[in-house]
PDB file of C-alpha atoms in Angstrom:
ATOM      1  CA  ARG A1425      34.744  98.674 143.614  1.00 55.00           C
ATOM      2  CA  THR A1426      33.351 102.125 143.081  1.00 50.00           C
ATOM      3  CA  ASN A1427      35.465 105.102 142.105  1.00 48.00           C
ATOM      4  CA  SER A1428      33.162 108.076 142.640  1.00 45.00           C
ATOM      5  CA  THR A1429      35.303 110.364 140.491  1.00 48.00           C
ATOM      6  CA  SER A1430      35.547 108.165 137.383  1.00 53.00           C
ATOM      7  CA  TYR A1431      32.071 108.665 135.925  1.00 56.00           C
ATOM      8  CA  PRO A1432      29.433 111.388 135.505  1.00 62.00           C
ATOM      9  CA  GLU A1433      27.246 112.175 138.474  1.00 85.00           C
ATOM     10  CA  ARG A1434      24.547 114.509 139.650  1.00 93.00           C
ATOM     11  CA  SER A1435      25.609 116.990 142.294  1.00 95.00           C
ATOM     12  CA  PHE A1436      23.896 119.522 144.558  1.00 96.00           C
ATOM     13  CA  GLU A1437      25.161 121.683 147.426  1.00 96.00           C
ATOM     14  CA  LYS A1438      23.200 122.895 150.428  1.00 96.00           C
ATOM     15  CA  GLY A1439      23.837 123.681 154.087  1.00 93.00           C
ATOM     16  CA  GLY A1440      27.544 122.925 154.030  1.00 93.00           C
ATOM     17  CA  PHE A1441      26.994 119.566 152.312  1.00 94.00           C
ATOM     18  CA  ARG A1442      27.458 118.264 148.807  1.00 96.00           C
ATOM     19  CA  PHE A1443      25.119 115.503 147.628  1.00 97.00           C
ATOM     20  CA  ARG A1444      26.229 113.311 144.715  1.00 96.00           C
ATOM     21  CA  SER A1445      24.551 110.414 142.960  1.00 96.00           C
ATOM     22  CA  SER A1446      25.837 108.180 140.191  1.00 94.00           C
ATOM     23  CA  LYS A1447      23.819 105.724 138.103  1.00 93.00           C
ATOM     24  CA  ARG A1448      25.439 103.540 135.474  1.00 93.00           C
ATOM     25  CA  PRO A1449      24.695 100.195 133.764  1.00 94.00           C
ATOM     26  CA  ILE A1450      25.496  96.929 135.519  1.00 95.00           C
ATOM     27  CA  SER A1451      29.178  96.139 135.959  1.00 96.00           C
ATOM     28  CA  ASN A1452      30.944  94.556 133.022  1.00 95.00           C
ATOM     29  CA  ARG A1453      32.782  91.232 133.079  1.00 95.00           C
ATOM     30  CA  THR A1454      36.142  92.761 133.957  1.00 96.00           C
ATOM     31  CA  GLU A1455      34.684  94.788 136.817  1.00 96.00           C
ATOM     32  CA  LEU A1456      32.808  91.749 138.140  1.00 96.00           C
ATOM     33  CA  ALA A1457      35.964  89.632 138.119  1.00 95.00           C
ATOM     34  CA  SER A1458      37.843  92.340 140.009  1.00 96.00           C
ATOM     35  CA  THR A1459      35.047  92.632 142.581  1.00 96.00           C
ATOM     36  CA  LEU A1460      35.013  88.855 143.132  1.00 94.00           C
ATOM     37  CA  GLU A1461      38.772  88.915 143.734  1.00 95.00           C
ATOM     38  CA  ASP A1462      38.319  91.675 146.304  1.00 95.00           C
ATOM     39  CA  LEU A1463      35.540  89.700 147.997  1.00 92.00           C
ATOM     40  CA  LYS A1464      37.751  86.622 148.099  1.00 90.00           C
ATOM     41  CA  GLU A1465      40.440  88.605 149.882  1.00 92.00           C
ATOM     42  CA  CYS A1466      38.027  89.811 152.562  1.00 90.00           C
ATOM     43  CA  GLY A1467      36.233  86.460 153.022  1.00 87.00           C
ATOM     44  CA  GLY A1468      33.003  87.534 151.326  1.00 86.00           C
ATOM     45  CA  VAL A1469      30.600  85.694 149.044  1.00 87.00           C
ATOM     46  CA  HIS A1470      31.967  84.030 145.904  1.00 88.00           C
ATOM     47  CA  ILE A1471      28.951  84.805 143.712  1.00 90.00           C
ATOM     48  CA  LEU A1472      27.582  88.268 142.910  1.00 94.00           C
ATOM     49  CA  PRO A1473      23.937  89.272 142.378  1.00 95.00           C
ATOM     50  CA  GLU A1474      22.711  89.026 138.773  1.00 95.00           C
ATOM     51  CA  MET A1475      22.547  92.800 138.504  1.00 97.00           C
ATOM     52  CA  TYR A1476      25.488  94.306 140.340  1.00 97.00           C
ATOM     53  CA  PHE A1477      25.795  98.072 139.852  1.00 97.00           C
ATOM     54  CA  GLY A1478      29.364  98.513 141.019  1.00 96.00           C
ATOM     55  CA  ASN A1479      29.598 102.036 139.565  1.00 95.00           C
ATOM     56  CA  ASN A1480      26.450 103.280 141.287  1.00 96.00           C
ATOM     57  CA  GLY A1481      26.561 105.221 144.490  1.00 96.00           C
ATOM     58  CA  LEU A1482      25.080 107.890 146.692  1.00 97.00           C
ATOM     59  CA  PHE A1483      27.597 110.162 148.394  1.00 96.00           C
ATOM     60  CA  ILE A1484      27.227 112.887 151.007  1.00 95.00           C
ATOM     61  CA  ASP A1485      30.234 115.126 151.538  1.00 94.00           C
ATOM     62  CA  ILE A1486      30.714 117.795 154.207  1.00 92.00           C
ATOM     63  CA  ARG A1487      32.594 121.054 153.831  1.00 90.00           C
ATOM     64  CA  ASN A1488      35.713 121.457 155.915  1.00 83.00           C
ATOM     65  CA  GLY A1489      35.363 124.725 157.817  1.00 76.00           C
ATOM     66  CA  GLU A1490      39.070 125.485 157.650  1.00 74.00           C
ATOM     67  CA  SER A1491      39.991 124.589 154.075  1.00 82.00           C
ATOM     68  CA  GLY A1492      36.560 125.053 152.501  1.00 84.00           C
ATOM     69  CA  SER A1493      36.987 121.804 150.577  1.00 91.00           C
ATOM     70  CA  TYR A1494      34.586 118.865 150.796  1.00 92.00           C
ATOM     71  CA  GLU A1495      35.366 115.657 152.673  1.00 90.00           C
ATOM     72  CA  SER A1496      33.554 112.312 152.607  1.00 91.00           C
ATOM     73  CA  PHE A1497      30.787 112.064 155.208  1.00 92.00           C
ATOM     74  CA  ILE A1498      28.503 109.130 154.260  1.00 94.00           C
ATOM     75  CA  ASP A1499      28.739 106.738 151.296  1.00 95.00           C
ATOM     76  CA  PHE A1500      26.227 104.224 149.954  1.00 97.00           C
ATOM     77  CA  THR A1501      27.869 101.916 147.406  1.00 97.00           C
ATOM     78  CA  ALA A1502      27.275  98.453 145.994  1.00 97.00           C
ATOM     79  CA  TRP A1503      30.703  97.319 147.171  1.00 96.00           C
ATOM     80  CA  GLU A1504      30.089  98.204 150.802  1.00 96.00           C
ATOM     81  CA  ALA A1505      26.655  96.526 150.653  1.00 97.00           C
ATOM     82  CA  VAL A1506      27.739  93.259 149.034  1.00 96.00           C
ATOM     83  CA  LYS A1507      30.825  93.073 151.236  1.00 94.00           C
ATOM     84  CA  ARG A1508      28.502  92.579 154.205  1.00 94.00           C
ATOM     85  CA  VAL A1509      26.616  89.626 152.702  1.00 93.00           C
ATOM     86  CA  LYS A1510      27.503  86.552 154.740  1.00 85.00           C
ATOM     87  CA  ALA A1511      29.148  83.535 153.141  1.00 76.00           C
ATOM     88  CA  GLU A1512      26.633  81.088 154.602  1.00 76.00           C
ATOM     89  CA  ASN A1513      23.385  79.465 153.527  1.00 72.00           C
ATOM     90  CA  PRO A1514      20.153  81.307 154.418  1.00 72.00           C
ATOM     91  CA  SER A1515      17.381  79.645 156.423  1.00 66.00           C
ATOM     92  CA  TYR A1516      14.905  79.936 153.533  1.00 70.00           C
ATOM     93  CA  LYS A1517      14.491  77.098 151.060  1.00 63.00           C
ATOM     94  CA  VAL A1518      13.151  77.115 147.516  1.00 62.00           C
ATOM     95  CA  SER A1519      13.604  74.685 144.642  1.00 51.00           C
ATOM     96  CA  ALA A1520      16.147  76.932 142.939  1.00 51.00           C
ATOM     97  CA  ALA A1521      18.473  76.550 145.910  1.00 52.00           C
ATOM     98  CA  ASP A1522      19.213  73.007 144.757  1.00 54.00           C
ATOM     99  CA  GLU A1523      20.081  74.340 141.302  1.00 53.00           C
ATOM    100  CA  TRP A1524      22.532  76.847 142.791  1.00 50.00           C
ATOM    101  CA  THR A1525      24.126  74.108 144.893  1.00 51.00           C
ATOM    102  CA  ALA A1526      24.486  71.928 141.808  1.00 49.00           C
ATOM    103  CA  ARG A1527      26.088  74.852 139.959  1.00 47.00           C
ATOM    104  CA  ASP A1528      28.591  75.195 142.789  1.00 47.00           C
ATOM    105  CA  VAL A1529      29.432  71.480 142.570  1.00 41.00           C
ATOM    106  CA  GLU A1530      30.205  71.897 138.858  1.00 45.00           C
ATOM    107  CA  GLU A1531      32.236  75.081 139.227  1.00 44.00           C
ATOM    108  CA  LEU A1532      34.139  74.416 142.442  1.00 40.00           C
ATOM    109  CA  ASP A1533      36.219  71.570 143.803  1.00 43.00           C
ATOM    110  CA  THR A1534      34.621  72.188 147.175  1.00 41.00           C
ATOM    111  CA  PRO A1535      31.105  73.741 147.098  1.00 45.00           C
ATOM    112  CA  LYS A1536      30.973  76.887 149.205  1.00 53.00           C
ATOM    113  CA  PRO A1537      27.899  78.089 151.104  1.00 62.00           C
ATOM    114  CA  PHE A1538      26.597  81.515 150.219  1.00 70.00           C
ATOM    115  CA  ASP A1539      23.535  83.576 151.009  1.00 83.00           C
ATOM    116  CA  TRP A1540      21.604  83.418 147.738  1.00 87.00           C
ATOM    117  CA  THR A1541      19.198  86.048 149.130  1.00 92.00           C
ATOM    118  CA  PHE A1542      22.170  88.471 149.322  1.00 94.00           C
ATOM    119  CA  THR A1543      20.952  89.769 152.684  1.00 93.00           C
ATOM    120  CA  THR A1544      23.148  92.588 153.951  1.00 95.00           C
ATOM    121  CA  ASP A1545      23.349  94.478 157.221  1.00 92.00           C
ATOM    122  CA  PHE A1546      24.929  97.479 155.482  1.00 95.00           C
ATOM    123  CA  GLN A1547      23.705 100.771 156.969  1.00 94.00           C
ATOM    124  CA  GLY A1548      25.870 103.220 155.044  1.00 94.00           C
ATOM    125  CA  LYS A1549      29.570 103.926 155.447  1.00 93.00           C
ATOM    126  CA  LEU A1550      29.907 106.794 157.889  1.00 89.00           C
ATOM    127  CA  HIS A1551      33.296 108.488 157.785  1.00 86.00           C
ATOM    128  CA  GLN A1552      34.608 109.970 160.984  1.00 67.00           C
ATOM    129  CA  SER A1553      33.444 113.527 161.586  1.00 63.00           C
ATOM    130  CA  ARG A1554      34.355 115.260 164.802  1.00 62.00           C
ATOM    131  CA  SER A1555      31.658 117.875 164.326  1.00 69.00           C
ATOM    132  CA  PHE A1556      28.680 115.476 164.279  1.00 75.00           C
ATOM    133  CA  ASN A1557      26.953 113.232 166.782  1.00 78.00           C
ATOM    134  CA  LYS A1558      25.263 110.061 165.537  1.00 80.00           C
ATOM    135  CA  SER A1559      22.009 109.676 167.445  1.00 84.00           C
ATOM    136  CA  HIS A1560      19.291 107.024 167.593  1.00 80.00           C
ATOM    137  CA  GLU A1561      16.668 109.516 168.715  1.00 83.00           C
ATOM    138  CA  LYS A1562      13.344 109.219 166.919  1.00 86.00           C
ATOM    139  CA  ILE A1563      13.244 110.876 163.525  1.00 89.00           C
ATOM    140  CA  PRO A1564      10.583 113.650 163.516  1.00 88.00           C
ATOM    141  CA  PHE A1565       8.417 112.233 160.729  1.00 85.00           C
ATOM    142  CA  GLN A1566       5.801 114.906 161.393  1.00 85.00           C
ATOM    143  CA  ASP A1567       8.330 117.424 160.077  1.00 85.00           C
ATOM    144  CA  LEU A1568       9.090 115.317 157.018  1.00 86.00           C
ATOM    145  CA  ARG A1569       5.390 115.121 156.193  1.00 86.00           C
ATOM    146  CA  LYS A1570       5.107 118.910 155.982  1.00 87.00           C
ATOM    147  CA  GLN A1571       4.796 120.494 152.561  1.00 89.00           C
ATOM    148  CA  GLU A1572       8.320 121.523 151.614  1.00 92.00           C
ATOM    149  CA  THR A1573      10.051 122.003 148.287  1.00 95.00           C
ATOM    150  CA  ILE A1574      12.369 119.126 147.391  1.00 96.00           C
ATOM    151  CA  LEU A1575      15.573 120.685 146.077  1.00 97.00           C
ATOM    152  CA  PHE A1576      17.339 117.451 145.180  1.00 97.00           C
ATOM    153  CA  TYR A1577      16.063 113.882 144.876  1.00 97.00           C
ATOM    154  CA  ASP A1578      17.454 110.640 143.530  1.00 97.00           C
ATOM    155  CA  GLU A1579      17.186 106.873 143.916  1.00 96.00           C
ATOM    156  CA  VAL A1580      20.105 104.551 143.236  1.00 97.00           C
ATOM    157  CA  VAL A1581      19.928 100.754 142.931  1.00 97.00           C
ATOM    158  CA  LEU A1582      23.075  99.083 144.250  1.00 98.00           C
ATOM    159  CA  TYR A1583      22.300  95.477 143.349  1.00 98.00           C
ATOM    160  CA  GLU A1584      19.392  93.219 142.445  1.00 97.00           C
ATOM    161  CA  ASP A1585      18.827  89.505 141.927  1.00 95.00           C
ATOM    162  CA  GLU A1586      15.656  87.749 140.754  1.00 94.00           C
ATOM    163  CA  LEU A1587      16.488  84.553 142.661  1.00 90.00           C
ATOM    164  CA  ALA A1588      16.172  82.345 139.571  1.00 86.00           C
ATOM    165  CA  ASP A1589      12.627  83.659 138.986  1.00 89.00           C
ATOM    166  CA  ASN A1590      11.631  82.866 142.565  1.00 89.00           C
ATOM    167  CA  GLY A1591      11.295  86.490 143.699  1.00 92.00           C
ATOM    168  CA  VAL A1592      13.648  89.407 144.108  1.00 95.00           C
ATOM    169  CA  ALA A1593      16.391  90.724 146.387  1.00 95.00           C
ATOM    170  CA  ARG A1594      17.273  94.389 145.985  1.00 97.00           C
ATOM    171  CA  VAL A1595      19.323  97.050 147.748  1.00 98.00           C
ATOM    172  CA  SER A1596      18.626 100.708 146.977  1.00 97.00           C
ATOM    173  CA  ALA A1597      19.217 104.145 148.447  1.00 97.00           C
ATOM    174  CA  LYS A1598      17.017 107.241 148.144  1.00 97.00           C
ATOM    175  CA  ILE A1599      17.761 110.807 149.130  1.00 97.00           C
ATOM    176  CA  ARG A1600      15.802 114.020 149.282  1.00 96.00           C
ATOM    177  CA  VAL A1601      17.172 117.407 150.227  1.00 97.00           C
ATOM    178  CA  MET A1602      14.929 120.220 151.445  1.00 96.00           C
ATOM    179  CA  ASN A1603      15.650 123.711 152.751  1.00 96.00           C
ATOM    180  CA  SER A1604      15.399 122.327 156.290  1.00 95.00           C
ATOM    181  CA  GLY A1605      17.666 119.288 155.930  1.00 96.00           C
ATOM    182  CA  PHE A1606      18.175 115.959 154.180  1.00 97.00           C
ATOM    183  CA  PHE A1607      16.660 112.495 154.502  1.00 96.00           C
ATOM    184  CA  VAL A1608      18.064 109.163 153.270  1.00 97.00           C
ATOM    185  CA  LEU A1609      16.348 105.781 153.033  1.00 96.00           C
ATOM    186  CA  LEU A1610      18.559 102.732 152.513  1.00 97.00           C
ATOM    187  CA  ARG A1611      16.498  99.590 151.879  1.00 96.00           C
ATOM    188  CA  TYR A1612      17.096  95.885 151.525  1.00 96.00           C
ATOM    189  CA  PHE A1613      13.974  94.218 150.105  1.00 95.00           C
ATOM    190  CA  LEU A1614      13.473  90.477 149.757  1.00 94.00           C
ATOM    191  CA  ARG A1615      10.508  88.653 148.262  1.00 94.00           C
ATOM    192  CA  ILE A1616      10.629  84.891 147.947  1.00 92.00           C
ATOM    193  CA  ASP A1617       7.477  83.891 146.123  1.00 91.00           C
ATOM    194  CA  LEU A1618       5.075  81.837 148.242  1.00 90.00           C
ATOM    195  CA  VAL A1619       7.551  81.938 151.155  1.00 90.00           C
ATOM    196  CA  VAL A1620       8.398  85.273 152.775  1.00 90.00           C
ATOM    197  CA  PHE A1621       8.857  89.039 152.572  1.00 92.00           C
ATOM    198  CA  VAL A1622      11.748  90.763 154.366  1.00 92.00           C
ATOM    199  CA  LEU A1623      12.446  94.480 154.731  1.00 92.00           C
ATOM    200  CA  LYS A1624      15.519  96.000 156.354  1.00 93.00           C
ATOM    201  CA  GLU A1625      15.659  99.792 156.295  1.00 93.00           C
ATOM    202  CA  THR A1626      18.033 102.443 157.554  1.00 94.00           C
ATOM    203  CA  ARG A1627      16.793 106.024 157.695  1.00 94.00           C
ATOM    204  CA  LEU A1628      19.107 108.977 158.220  1.00 95.00           C
ATOM    205  CA  TYR A1629      17.953 112.513 158.885  1.00 95.00           C
ATOM    206  CA  HIS A1630      19.885 115.712 159.454  1.00 95.00           C
ATOM    207  CA  ARG A1631      18.414 119.132 160.087  1.00 94.00           C
ATOM    208  CA  PHE A1632      20.718 121.846 158.804  1.00 94.00           C
ATOM    209  CA  LEU A1633      22.437 124.043 161.400  1.00 91.00           C
ATOM    210  CA  THR A1634      22.364 121.234 163.991  1.00 91.00           C
ATOM    211  CA  LYS A1635      25.125 118.820 164.996  1.00 88.00           C
ATOM    212  CA  LYS A1636      23.038 115.632 165.002  1.00 91.00           C
ATOM    213  CA  LEU A1637      22.641 112.852 162.474  1.00 92.00           C
ATOM    214  CA  LEU A1638      19.543 110.865 163.406  1.00 93.00           C
ATOM    215  CA  VAL A1639      19.688 107.187 162.441  1.00 92.00           C
ATOM    216  CA  GLN A1640      16.777 104.757 162.619  1.00 91.00           C
ATOM    217  CA  VAL A1641      17.236 101.069 161.744  1.00 91.00           C
ATOM    218  CA  THR A1642      14.199  98.796 161.321  1.00 88.00           C
ATOM    219  CA  GLY A1643      13.621  95.305 160.019  1.00 88.00           C
ATOM    220  CA  THR A1644      10.687  92.957 159.716  1.00 88.00           C
ATOM    221  CA  ARG A1645       9.740  89.629 158.188  1.00 88.00           C
ATOM    222  CA  ILE A1646       6.299  88.278 157.282  1.00 89.00           C
ATOM    223  CA  GLY A1647       5.039  85.127 155.579  1.00 89.00           C
ATOM    224  CA  TYR A1648       3.933  85.389 151.967  1.00 91.00           C
ATOM    225  CA  GLU A1649       0.410  84.054 152.558  1.00 91.00           C
ATOM    226  CA  GLU A1650      -0.088  86.299 155.576  1.00 90.00           C
ATOM    227  CA  LEU A1651       0.723  89.461 153.637  1.00 90.00           C
ATOM    228  CA  GLN A1652      -1.262  88.213 150.648  1.00 91.00           C
ATOM    229  CA  SER A1653      -4.367  87.800 152.836  1.00 89.00           C
ATOM    230  CA  PHE A1654      -3.825  91.257 154.303  1.00 87.00           C
ATOM    231  CA  ALA A1655      -3.493  92.773 150.827  1.00 89.00           C
ATOM    232  CA  ILE A1656      -6.776  91.214 149.731  1.00 90.00           C
ATOM    233  CA  ALA A1657      -8.592  92.569 152.804  1.00 86.00           C
ATOM    234  CA  ARG A1658      -6.905  95.969 152.601  1.00 85.00           C
ATOM    235  CA  THR A1659      -7.344  96.693 148.893  1.00 87.00           C
ATOM    236  CA  ASN A1660     -10.474  94.690 147.951  1.00 87.00           C
ATOM    237  CA  ALA A1661      -8.624  93.952 144.711  1.00 88.00           C
ATOM    238  CA  THR A1662      -9.296  90.765 142.778  1.00 87.00           C
ATOM    239  CA  ASP A1663      -5.617  90.607 141.819  1.00 92.00           C
ATOM    240  CA  VAL A1664      -3.156  91.639 144.520  1.00 93.00           C
ATOM    241  CA  ALA A1665      -0.034  90.583 142.605  1.00 92.00           C
ATOM    242  CA  PRO A1666       0.864  94.214 141.744  1.00 93.00           C
ATOM    243  CA  TYR A1667       0.776  95.111 145.452  1.00 93.00           C
ATOM    244  CA  LEU A1668       2.951  92.144 146.384  1.00 92.00           C
ATOM    245  CA  SER A1669       5.525  93.300 143.829  1.00 91.00           C
ATOM    246  CA  ASP A1670       5.530  96.912 145.041  1.00 92.00           C
ATOM    247  CA  GLU A1671       8.197  97.283 147.710  1.00 91.00           C
ATOM    248  CA  ASN A1672       7.054 100.819 148.550  1.00 89.00           C
ATOM    249  CA  TRP A1673       3.521  99.603 149.287  1.00 89.00           C
ATOM    250  CA  ILE A1674       4.878  96.679 151.295  1.00 88.00           C
ATOM    251  CA  GLY A1675       7.217  98.993 153.167  1.00 85.00           C
ATOM    252  CA  GLY A1676       4.311 101.243 154.077  1.00 81.00           C
ATOM    253  CA  MET A1677       2.458  98.267 155.482  1.00 80.00           C
ATOM    254  CA  LEU A1678       5.279  96.581 157.380  1.00 76.00           C
ATOM    255  CA  ILE A1679       7.663  99.202 158.693  1.00 60.00           C
ATOM    256  CA  ALA A1680       6.735 101.386 161.654  1.00 47.00           C
ATOM    257  CA  SER A1681       8.116 104.669 160.361  1.00 43.00           C
ATOM    258  CA  ASP A1682       6.146 106.822 162.802  1.00 45.00           C
ATOM    259  CA  GLU A1683       4.234 106.712 166.086  1.00 44.00           C
ATOM    260  CA  LYS A1684       1.290 104.888 164.491  1.00 48.00           C
ATOM    261  CA  GLY A1685       3.283 101.695 164.034  1.00 47.00           C
ATOM    262  CA  PRO A1686       3.030  99.178 161.191  1.00 49.00           C
ATOM    263  CA  ARG A1687      -0.351  98.490 159.599  1.00 53.00           C
ATOM    264  CA  VAL A1688       0.255  94.752 159.588  1.00 53.00           C
ATOM    265  CA  PRO A1689       2.490  93.178 162.259  1.00 51.00           C
ATOM    266  CA  GLY A1690       5.489  91.177 161.132  1.00 52.00           C
ATOM    267  CA  ALA A1691       8.317  89.557 163.064  1.00 53.00           C
ATOM    268  CA  LYS A1692      10.981  92.095 163.996  1.00 57.00           C
ATOM    269  CA  LEU A1693      14.517  91.318 162.884  1.00 54.00           C
TER     270      LEU A1693
END
């Protein structure tokens, strides 16, 4: 689990909010064992990602108008993300999946299914706040594209797994705070080499002095060869491997973050 007060963190205050980010090395053996016990109690997966950053987190606190103290508003932690990974086999198949199954047979009396892609539907833990309305109105990306000084920025990786050298699964959260408001991007990125790309993103935007928190959830999936062909045509590069390893470039191609829509159509999730 993550204890946001037990380790150093960056902190910034603006508009009645406090923004905190913590980045530490991967969890140690004791912390991993404790996390697995907690997952067992809540019926979660029995195996953690190779790189589990249990002490990492992005936290947004809101000032209580009466007491003046800060209260939790939104949290993005590795625990909350991995807790929402389903204990069932994914639909994708690669050779390494057999190796993982064999490992389960050796380690367990009864092999348990688990999602070795560590796909999560985590969208951030929103604490109750009577003064805010969560809205699925469109985020005004034209405002976010305007030149504006970034007062606070950070990116935090929550967990990552290289899928036994068959690709990568990663969950990360980014935040930027401007004079006008704040914007958060929570991303689950999956690349299974020669099989598929998957992106699931949650965007949150709040304009200071308003009572709305805008939330936009998107997800898409596209075949590896399809995106590879698109990358070749789009970039005219002889080697597109760097593009196919760049989740920001892939995100820009797949996710419709504005009225223009995605540059290459994938299957919506």
